[in-house]
PDB file of C-alpha atoms in Angstrom:
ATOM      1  CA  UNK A   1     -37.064 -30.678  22.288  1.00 62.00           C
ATOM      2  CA  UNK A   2     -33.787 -29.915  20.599  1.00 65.00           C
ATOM      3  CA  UNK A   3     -33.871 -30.410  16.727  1.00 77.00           C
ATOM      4  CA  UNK A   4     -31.569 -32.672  15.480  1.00 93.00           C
ATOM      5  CA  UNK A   5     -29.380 -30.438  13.063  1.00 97.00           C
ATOM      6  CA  UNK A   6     -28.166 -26.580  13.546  1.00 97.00           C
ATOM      7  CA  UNK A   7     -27.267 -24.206  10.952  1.00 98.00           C
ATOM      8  CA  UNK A   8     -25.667 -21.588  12.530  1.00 97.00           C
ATOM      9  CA  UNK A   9     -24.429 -18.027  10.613  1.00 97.00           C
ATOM     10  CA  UNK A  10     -21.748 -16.637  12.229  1.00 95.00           C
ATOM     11  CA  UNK A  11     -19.713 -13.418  10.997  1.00 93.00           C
ATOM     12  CA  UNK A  12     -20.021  -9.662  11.481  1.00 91.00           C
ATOM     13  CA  UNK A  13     -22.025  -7.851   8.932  1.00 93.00           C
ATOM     14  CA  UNK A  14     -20.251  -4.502   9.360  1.00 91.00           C
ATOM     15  CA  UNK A  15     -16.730  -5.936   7.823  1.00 89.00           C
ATOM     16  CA  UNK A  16     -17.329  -6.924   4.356  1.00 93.00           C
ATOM     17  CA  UNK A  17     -17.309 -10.218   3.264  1.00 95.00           C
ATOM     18  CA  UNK A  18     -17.151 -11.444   6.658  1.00 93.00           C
ATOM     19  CA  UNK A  19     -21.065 -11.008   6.728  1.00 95.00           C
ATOM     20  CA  UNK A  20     -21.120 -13.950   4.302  1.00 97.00           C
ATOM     21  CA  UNK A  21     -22.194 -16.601   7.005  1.00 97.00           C
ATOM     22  CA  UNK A  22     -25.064 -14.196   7.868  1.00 97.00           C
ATOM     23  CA  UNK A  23     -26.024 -13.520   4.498  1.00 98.00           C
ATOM     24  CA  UNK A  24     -26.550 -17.394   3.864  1.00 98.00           C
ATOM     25  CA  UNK A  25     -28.846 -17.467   6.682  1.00 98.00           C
ATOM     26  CA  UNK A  26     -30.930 -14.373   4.872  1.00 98.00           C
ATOM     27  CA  UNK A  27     -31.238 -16.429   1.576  1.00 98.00           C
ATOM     28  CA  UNK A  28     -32.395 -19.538   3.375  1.00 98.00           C
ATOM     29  CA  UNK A  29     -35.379 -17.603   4.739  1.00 97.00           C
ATOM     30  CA  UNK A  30     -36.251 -17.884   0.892  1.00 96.00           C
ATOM     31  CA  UNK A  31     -35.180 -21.766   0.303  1.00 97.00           C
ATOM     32  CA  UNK A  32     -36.152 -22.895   3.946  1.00 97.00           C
ATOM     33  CA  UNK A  33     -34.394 -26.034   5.037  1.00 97.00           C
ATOM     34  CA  UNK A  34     -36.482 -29.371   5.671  1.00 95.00           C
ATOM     35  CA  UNK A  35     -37.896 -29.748   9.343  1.00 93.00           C
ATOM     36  CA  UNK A  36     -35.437 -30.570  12.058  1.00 93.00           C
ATOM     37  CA  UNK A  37     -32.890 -28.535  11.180  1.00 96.00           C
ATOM     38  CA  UNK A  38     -32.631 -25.020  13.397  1.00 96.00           C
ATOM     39  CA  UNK A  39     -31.288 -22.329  11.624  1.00 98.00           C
ATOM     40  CA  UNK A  40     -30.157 -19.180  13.533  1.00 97.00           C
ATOM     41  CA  UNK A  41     -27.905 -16.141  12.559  1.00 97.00           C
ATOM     42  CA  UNK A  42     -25.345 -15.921  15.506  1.00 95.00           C
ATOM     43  CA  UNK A  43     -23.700 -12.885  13.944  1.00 93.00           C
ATOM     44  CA  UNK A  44     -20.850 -11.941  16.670  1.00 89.00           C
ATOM     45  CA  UNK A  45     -22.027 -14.067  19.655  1.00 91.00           C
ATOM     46  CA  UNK A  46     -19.982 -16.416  20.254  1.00 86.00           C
ATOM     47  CA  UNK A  47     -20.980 -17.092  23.701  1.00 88.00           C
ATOM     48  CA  UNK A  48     -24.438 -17.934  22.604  1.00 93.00           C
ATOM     49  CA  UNK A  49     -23.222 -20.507  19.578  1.00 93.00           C
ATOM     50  CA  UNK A  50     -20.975 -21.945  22.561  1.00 91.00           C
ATOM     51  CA  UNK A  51     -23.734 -22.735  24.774  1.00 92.00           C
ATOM     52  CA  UNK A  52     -26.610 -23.588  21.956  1.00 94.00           C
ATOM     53  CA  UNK A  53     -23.291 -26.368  20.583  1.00 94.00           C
ATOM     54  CA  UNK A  54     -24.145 -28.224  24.389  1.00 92.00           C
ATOM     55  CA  UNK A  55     -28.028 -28.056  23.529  1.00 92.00           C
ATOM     56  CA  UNK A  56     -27.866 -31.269  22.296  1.00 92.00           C
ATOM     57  CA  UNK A  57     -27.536 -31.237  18.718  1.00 95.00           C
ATOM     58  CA  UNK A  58     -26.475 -34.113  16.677  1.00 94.00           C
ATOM     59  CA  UNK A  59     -24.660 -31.920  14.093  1.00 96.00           C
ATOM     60  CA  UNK A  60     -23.322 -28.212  13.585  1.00 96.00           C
ATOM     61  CA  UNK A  61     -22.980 -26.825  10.321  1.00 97.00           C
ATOM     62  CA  UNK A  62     -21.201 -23.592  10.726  1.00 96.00           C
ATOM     63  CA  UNK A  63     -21.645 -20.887   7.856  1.00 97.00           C
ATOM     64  CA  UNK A  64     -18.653 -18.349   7.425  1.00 95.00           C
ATOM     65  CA  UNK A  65     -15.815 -16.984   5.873  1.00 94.00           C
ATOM     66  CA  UNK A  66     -12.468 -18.416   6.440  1.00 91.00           C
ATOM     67  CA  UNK A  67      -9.451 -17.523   4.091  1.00 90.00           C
ATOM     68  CA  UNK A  68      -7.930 -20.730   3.250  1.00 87.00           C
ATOM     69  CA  UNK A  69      -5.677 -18.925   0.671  1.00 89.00           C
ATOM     70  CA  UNK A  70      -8.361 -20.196  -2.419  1.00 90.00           C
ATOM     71  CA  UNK A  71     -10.164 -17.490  -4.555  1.00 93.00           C
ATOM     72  CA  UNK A  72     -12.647 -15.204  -3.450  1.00 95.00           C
ATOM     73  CA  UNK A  73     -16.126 -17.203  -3.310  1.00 95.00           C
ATOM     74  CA  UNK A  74     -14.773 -20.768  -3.067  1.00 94.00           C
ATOM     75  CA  UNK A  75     -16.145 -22.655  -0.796  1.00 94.00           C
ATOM     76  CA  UNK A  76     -15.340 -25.463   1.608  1.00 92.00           C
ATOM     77  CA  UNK A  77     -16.699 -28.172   3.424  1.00 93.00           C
ATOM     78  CA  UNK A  78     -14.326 -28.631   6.243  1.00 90.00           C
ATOM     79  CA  UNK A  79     -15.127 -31.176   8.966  1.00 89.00           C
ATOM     80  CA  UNK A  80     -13.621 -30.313  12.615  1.00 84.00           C
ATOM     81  CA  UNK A  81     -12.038 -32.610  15.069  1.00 78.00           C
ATOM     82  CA  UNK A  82     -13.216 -31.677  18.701  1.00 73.00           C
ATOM     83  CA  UNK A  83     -10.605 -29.260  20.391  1.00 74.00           C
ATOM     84  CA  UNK A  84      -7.643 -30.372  21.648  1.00 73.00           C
ATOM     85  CA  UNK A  85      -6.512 -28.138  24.256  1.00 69.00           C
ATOM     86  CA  UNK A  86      -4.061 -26.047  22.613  1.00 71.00           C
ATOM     87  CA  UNK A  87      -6.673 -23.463  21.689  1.00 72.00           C
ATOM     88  CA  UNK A  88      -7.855 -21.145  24.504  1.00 71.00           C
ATOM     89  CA  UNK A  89     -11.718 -20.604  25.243  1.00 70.00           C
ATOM     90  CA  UNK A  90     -12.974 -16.634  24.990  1.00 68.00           C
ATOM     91  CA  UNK A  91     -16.149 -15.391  25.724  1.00 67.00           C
ATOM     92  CA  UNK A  92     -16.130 -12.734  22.763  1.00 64.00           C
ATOM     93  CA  UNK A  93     -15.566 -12.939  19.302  1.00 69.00           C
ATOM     94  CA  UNK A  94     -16.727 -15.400  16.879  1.00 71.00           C
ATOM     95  CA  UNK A  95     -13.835 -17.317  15.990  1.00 78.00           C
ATOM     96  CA  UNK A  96     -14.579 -20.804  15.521  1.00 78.00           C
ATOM     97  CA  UNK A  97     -12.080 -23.020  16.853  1.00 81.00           C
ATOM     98  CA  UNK A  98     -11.968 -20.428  19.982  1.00 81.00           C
ATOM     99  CA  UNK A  99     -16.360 -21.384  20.160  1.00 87.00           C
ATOM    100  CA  UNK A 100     -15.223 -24.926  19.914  1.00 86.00           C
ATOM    101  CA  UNK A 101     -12.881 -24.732  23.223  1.00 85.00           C
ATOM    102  CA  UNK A 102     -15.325 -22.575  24.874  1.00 87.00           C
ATOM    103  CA  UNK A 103     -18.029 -25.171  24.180  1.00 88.00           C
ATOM    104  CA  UNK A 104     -16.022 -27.539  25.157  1.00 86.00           C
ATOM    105  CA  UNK A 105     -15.288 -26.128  28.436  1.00 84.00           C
ATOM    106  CA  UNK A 106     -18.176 -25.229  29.662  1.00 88.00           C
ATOM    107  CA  UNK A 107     -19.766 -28.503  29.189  1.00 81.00           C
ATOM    108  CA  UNK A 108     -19.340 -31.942  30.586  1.00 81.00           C
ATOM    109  CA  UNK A 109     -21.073 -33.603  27.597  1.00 80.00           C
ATOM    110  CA  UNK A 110     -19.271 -34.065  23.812  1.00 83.00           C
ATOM    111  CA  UNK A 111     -20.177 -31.176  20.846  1.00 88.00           C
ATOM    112  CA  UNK A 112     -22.131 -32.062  18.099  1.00 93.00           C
ATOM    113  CA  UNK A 113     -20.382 -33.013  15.059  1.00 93.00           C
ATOM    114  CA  UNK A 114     -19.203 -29.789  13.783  1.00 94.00           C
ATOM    115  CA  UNK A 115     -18.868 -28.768  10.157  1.00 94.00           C
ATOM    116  CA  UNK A 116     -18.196 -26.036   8.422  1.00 93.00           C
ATOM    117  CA  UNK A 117     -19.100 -24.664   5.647  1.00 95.00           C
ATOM    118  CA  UNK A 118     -16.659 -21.766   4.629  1.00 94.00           C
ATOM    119  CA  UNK A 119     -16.331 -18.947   2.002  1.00 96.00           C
ATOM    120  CA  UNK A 120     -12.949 -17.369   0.491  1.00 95.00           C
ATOM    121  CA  UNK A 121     -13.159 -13.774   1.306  1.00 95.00           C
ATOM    122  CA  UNK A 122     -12.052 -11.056  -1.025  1.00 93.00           C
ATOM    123  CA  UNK A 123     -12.123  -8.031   1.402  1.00 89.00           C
ATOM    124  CA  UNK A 124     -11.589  -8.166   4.855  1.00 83.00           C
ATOM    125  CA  UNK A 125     -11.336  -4.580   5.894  1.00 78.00           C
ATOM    126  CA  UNK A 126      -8.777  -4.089   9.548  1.00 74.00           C
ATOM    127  CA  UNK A 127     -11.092  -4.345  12.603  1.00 65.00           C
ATOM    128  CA  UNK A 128     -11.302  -0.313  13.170  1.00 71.00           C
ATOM    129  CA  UNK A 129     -12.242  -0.013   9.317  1.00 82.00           C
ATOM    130  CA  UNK A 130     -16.427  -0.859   8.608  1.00 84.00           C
ATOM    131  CA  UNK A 131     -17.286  -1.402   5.285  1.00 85.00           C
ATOM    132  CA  UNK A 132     -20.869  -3.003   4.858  1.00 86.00           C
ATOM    133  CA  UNK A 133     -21.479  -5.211   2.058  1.00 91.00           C
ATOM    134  CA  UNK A 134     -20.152  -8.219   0.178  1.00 95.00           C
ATOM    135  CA  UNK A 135     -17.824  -8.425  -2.877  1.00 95.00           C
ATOM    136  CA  UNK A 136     -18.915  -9.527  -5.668  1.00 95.00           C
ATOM    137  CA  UNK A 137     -17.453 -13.407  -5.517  1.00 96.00           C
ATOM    138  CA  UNK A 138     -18.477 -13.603  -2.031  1.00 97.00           C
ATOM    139  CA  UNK A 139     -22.091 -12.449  -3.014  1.00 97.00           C
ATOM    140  CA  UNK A 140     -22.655 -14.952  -5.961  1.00 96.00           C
ATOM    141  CA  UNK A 141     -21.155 -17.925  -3.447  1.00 96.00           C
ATOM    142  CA  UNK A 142     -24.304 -17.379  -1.326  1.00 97.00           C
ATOM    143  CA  UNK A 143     -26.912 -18.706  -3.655  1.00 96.00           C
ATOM    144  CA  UNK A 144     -24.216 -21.706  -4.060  1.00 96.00           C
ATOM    145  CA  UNK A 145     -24.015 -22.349  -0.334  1.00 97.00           C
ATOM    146  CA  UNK A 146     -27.624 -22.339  -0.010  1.00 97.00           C
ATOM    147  CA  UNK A 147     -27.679 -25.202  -2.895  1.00 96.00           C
ATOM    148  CA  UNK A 148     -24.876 -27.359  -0.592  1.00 96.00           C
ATOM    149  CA  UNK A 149     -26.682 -27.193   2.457  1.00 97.00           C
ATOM    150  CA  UNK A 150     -30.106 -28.240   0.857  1.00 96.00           C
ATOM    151  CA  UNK A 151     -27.842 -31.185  -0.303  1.00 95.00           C
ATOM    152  CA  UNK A 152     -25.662 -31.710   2.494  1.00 96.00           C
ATOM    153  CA  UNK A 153     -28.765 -31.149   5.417  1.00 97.00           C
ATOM    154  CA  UNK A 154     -31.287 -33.828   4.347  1.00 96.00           C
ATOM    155  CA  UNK A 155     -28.286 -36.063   4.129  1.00 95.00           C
ATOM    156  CA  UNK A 156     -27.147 -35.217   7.916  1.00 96.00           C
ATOM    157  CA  UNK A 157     -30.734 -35.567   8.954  1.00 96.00           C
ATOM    158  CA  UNK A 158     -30.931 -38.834   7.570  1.00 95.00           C
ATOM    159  CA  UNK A 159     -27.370 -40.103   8.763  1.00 95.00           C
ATOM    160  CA  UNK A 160     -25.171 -37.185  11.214  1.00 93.00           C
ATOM    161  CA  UNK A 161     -22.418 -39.615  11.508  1.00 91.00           C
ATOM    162  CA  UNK A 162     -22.757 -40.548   7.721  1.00 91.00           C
ATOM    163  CA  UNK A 163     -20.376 -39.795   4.883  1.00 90.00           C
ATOM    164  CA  UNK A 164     -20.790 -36.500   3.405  1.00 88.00           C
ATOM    165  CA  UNK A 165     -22.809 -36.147   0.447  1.00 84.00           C
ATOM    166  CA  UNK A 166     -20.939 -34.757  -2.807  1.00 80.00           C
ATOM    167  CA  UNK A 167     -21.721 -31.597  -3.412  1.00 72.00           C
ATOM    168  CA  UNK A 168     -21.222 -31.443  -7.299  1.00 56.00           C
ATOM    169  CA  UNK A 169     -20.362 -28.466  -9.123  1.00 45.00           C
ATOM    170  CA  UNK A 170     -19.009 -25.995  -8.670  1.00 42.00           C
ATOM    171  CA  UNK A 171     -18.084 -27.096  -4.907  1.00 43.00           C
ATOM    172  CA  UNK A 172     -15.443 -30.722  -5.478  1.00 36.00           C
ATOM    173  CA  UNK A 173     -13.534 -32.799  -3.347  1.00 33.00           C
ATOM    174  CA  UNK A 174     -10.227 -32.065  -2.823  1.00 37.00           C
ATOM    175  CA  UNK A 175      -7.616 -31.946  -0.135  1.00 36.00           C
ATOM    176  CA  UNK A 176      -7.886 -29.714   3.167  1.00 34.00           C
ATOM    177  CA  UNK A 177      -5.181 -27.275   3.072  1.00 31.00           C
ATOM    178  CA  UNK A 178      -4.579 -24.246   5.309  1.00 29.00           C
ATOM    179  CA  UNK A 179      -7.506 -25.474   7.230  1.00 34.00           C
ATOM    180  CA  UNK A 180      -9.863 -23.100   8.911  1.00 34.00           C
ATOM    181  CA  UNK A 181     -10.007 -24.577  12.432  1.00 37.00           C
ATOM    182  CA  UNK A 182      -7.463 -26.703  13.969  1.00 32.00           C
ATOM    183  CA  UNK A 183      -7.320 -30.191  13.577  1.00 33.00           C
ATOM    184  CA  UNK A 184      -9.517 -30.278  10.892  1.00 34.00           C
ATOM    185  CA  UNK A 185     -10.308 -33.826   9.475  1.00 37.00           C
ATOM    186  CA  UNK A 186      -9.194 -34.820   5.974  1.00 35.00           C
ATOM    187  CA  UNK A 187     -12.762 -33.621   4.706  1.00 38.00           C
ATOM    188  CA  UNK A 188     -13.362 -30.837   2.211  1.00 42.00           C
ATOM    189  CA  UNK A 189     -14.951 -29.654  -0.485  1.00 43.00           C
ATOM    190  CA  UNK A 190     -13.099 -26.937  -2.551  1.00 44.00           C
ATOM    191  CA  UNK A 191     -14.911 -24.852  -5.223  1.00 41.00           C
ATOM    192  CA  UNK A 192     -12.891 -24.936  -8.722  1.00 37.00           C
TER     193      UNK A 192
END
């Protein structure tokens, strides 16, 4: 049987603070989350997140890094509308919206509720360039993002059509800007 919630890390941990999405997953091996939510570390594979999205999950919260032109280490609650067409499906890579549209069509069934829960990178070295290893903002986000999903999990649990939960300090409401996906819902959470 299919839990009701996933928690999926997705990022590559050889290109800095990309790895952030992974690293949340580490630290929740620590703090686990409550029964009934899956938690997995997708890394790179974005053909497995595409398939486990049509598994039949309520709700997707998606871990990673997404500049959003913010500081390094703020985070954001963003909540994404199902694709729309304009985005095209790939097979490799781990980009999000491009999951979202290869979820989408490979399945004859609706995604999950998807939300994400992003991190301003600092350093984001070019693609040929590997540097291992988080910056320092990026790091000291983790421990926060753990603290918003044990908030913002129970709540989905309880409700994964409900409102989202405020997140309080340091991660606030405020307005969606330079959103991560496309057609992202007037949702977020921005860390001051």
């Amino acid at each position: 049987m299919t839990p009701p919630l996933l928690v999926a890390g997705v990022g590559n941990i050889f290109l800095a603070d990309d790895a952030f999405g992974p690293e949340v997953i580490r630290a929740l091996e620590h703090r686990p989350l409550p029964p009934g939510a899956r938690v997995h570390d997708y890394g790179i594979r974005g053909l497995d997140l595409a398939y486990d999205l049509l598994s039949g999950y309520a709700t997707a919260v998606l871990v990673d890094a997404a500049p959003r032109g913010r500081r390094p280490g703020t985070l954001s609650l963003i909540e994404a509308e199902p694709p729309d067409g304009t985005v095209p499906p790939e097979a490799h890579g781990m980009d999000p919206a491009k999951v979202l549209a290869l979820a989408t069509h490979l399945g004859d069934e609706p995604l999950p509720r998807v939300l994400v829960l992003a991190c301003e990178p600092g350093v984001l070295p070019a693609d040929d360039d590997l540097l291992p290893g988080l910056s320092t903002p990026v790091r000291d986000a983790v421990g926060r993002a753990v603290d918003a999903l044990h908030t913002l999990v129970p709540a989905l649990l309880a409700d994964p059509a409900g409102p989202l939960p405020p997140l309080g300090r340091p991660v606030e409401s405020g307005t969606v800007h330079a959103a991560a996906l496309p057609g992202t819902a007037a949702r977020a959470a921005e860390d001051r």
